[in-house]
Amino acid sequence: MDTDRIVGSAKEYAGRAEGAIGDMAGDAKTQASGKAREAAGTVQNLYGQAKDAVRDAADTATSYAKDAYDNSGETFRDGTQALSKKVQDNPLGALLVAGGIGFALALLMSRPARRPPPSRWRYYG
């Protein structure tokens, strides 16, 4: 829990008490001061809650990233084993897929660069 939340709650309750005393005594200045202190405490409490929420979100993101990093080798190994099993089960299909990918890459790399379309307006100056 953030210290701003604690201090904000304390100011909020002190402001409520001061406002109640101002109400009972009929003192408008004390009553207004209590309302101002209560509002300041509420704002500080909300600020502390926002800081806590950001800290929790950062901790959660860090935890997810750490888990993903720790398990990345295992996931890669599992994927490699699954691919190896598919190739062993159907070698002709794997060969055709690899050939198709190679053909597509060769077409993409050997294609001439595109020229921009001719302009309709010509300047004869």
GROMACS .gro file of C-alpha atoms in nm, residues 10-69:
model
   60
   10ALA     CA    1  -0.595   1.041   0.729
   11LYS     CA    2  -0.643   1.389   0.577
   12GLU     CA    3  -0.986   1.290   0.447
   13TYR     CA    4  -1.106   1.173   0.788
   14ALA     CA    5  -0.951   1.474   0.964
   15GLY     CA    6  -1.127   1.701   0.715
   16ARG     CA    7  -1.460   1.528   0.782
   17ALA     CA    8  -1.412   1.571   1.156
   18GLU     CA    9  -1.317   1.936   1.115
   19GLY     CA   10  -1.619   1.994   0.891
   20ALA     CA   11  -1.847   1.828   1.147
   21ILE     CA   12  -1.705   2.046   1.426
   22GLY     CA   13  -1.760   2.352   1.207
   23ASP     CA   14  -2.122   2.240   1.151
   24MET     CA   15  -2.186   2.195   1.522
   25ALA     CA   16  -2.019   2.521   1.619
   26GLY     CA   17  -2.178   2.710   1.332
   27ASP     CA   18  -1.835   2.832   1.217
   28ALA     CA   19  -1.832   2.865   0.837
   29LYS     CA   20  -1.453   2.911   0.826
   30THR     CA   21  -1.385   2.584   1.010
   31GLN     CA   22  -1.647   2.408   0.802
   32ALA     CA   23  -1.488   2.529   0.474
   33SER     CA   24  -1.140   2.438   0.596
   34GLY     CA   25  -1.265   2.086   0.678
   35LYS     CA   26  -1.419   2.045   0.333
   36ALA     CA   27  -1.093   2.161   0.169
   37ARG     CA   28  -0.885   1.921   0.380
   38GLU     CA   29  -1.128   1.637   0.301
   39ALA     CA   30  -1.102   1.709  -0.073
   40ALA     CA   31  -0.722   1.723  -0.058
   41GLY     CA   32  -0.716   1.392   0.128
   42THR     CA   33  -0.945   1.232  -0.129
   43VAL     CA   34  -0.721   1.347  -0.414
   44GLN     CA   35  -0.407   1.222  -0.240
   45ASN     CA   36  -0.575   0.887  -0.166
   46LEU     CA   37  -0.676   0.849  -0.531
   47TYR     CA   38  -0.320   0.935  -0.639
   48GLY     CA   39  -0.187   0.661  -0.410
   49GLN     CA   40  -0.439   0.413  -0.552
   50ALA     CA   41  -0.326   0.499  -0.907
   51LYS     CA   42   0.039   0.448  -0.810
   52ASP     CA   43  -0.051   0.110  -0.657
   53ALA     CA   44  -0.237   0.008  -0.973
   54VAL     CA   45   0.059   0.103  -1.196
   55ARG     CA   46   0.299  -0.083  -0.969
   56ASP     CA   47   0.077  -0.394  -0.973
   57ALA     CA   48   0.047  -0.381  -1.353
   58ALA     CA   49   0.425  -0.350  -1.390
   59ASP     CA   50   0.480  -0.643  -1.153
   60THR     CA   51   0.230  -0.856  -1.348
   61ALA     CA   52   0.392  -0.769  -1.682
   62THR     CA   53   0.736  -0.849  -1.542
   63SER     CA   54   0.609  -1.182  -1.414
   64TYR     CA   55   0.458  -1.272  -1.753
   65ALA     CA   56   0.779  -1.174  -1.933
   66LYS     CA   57   0.990  -1.380  -1.692
   67ASP     CA   58   0.765  -1.683  -1.738
   68ALA     CA   59   0.779  -1.648  -2.116
   69TYR     CA   60   1.158  -1.620  -2.107
   0.00000   0.00000   0.00000
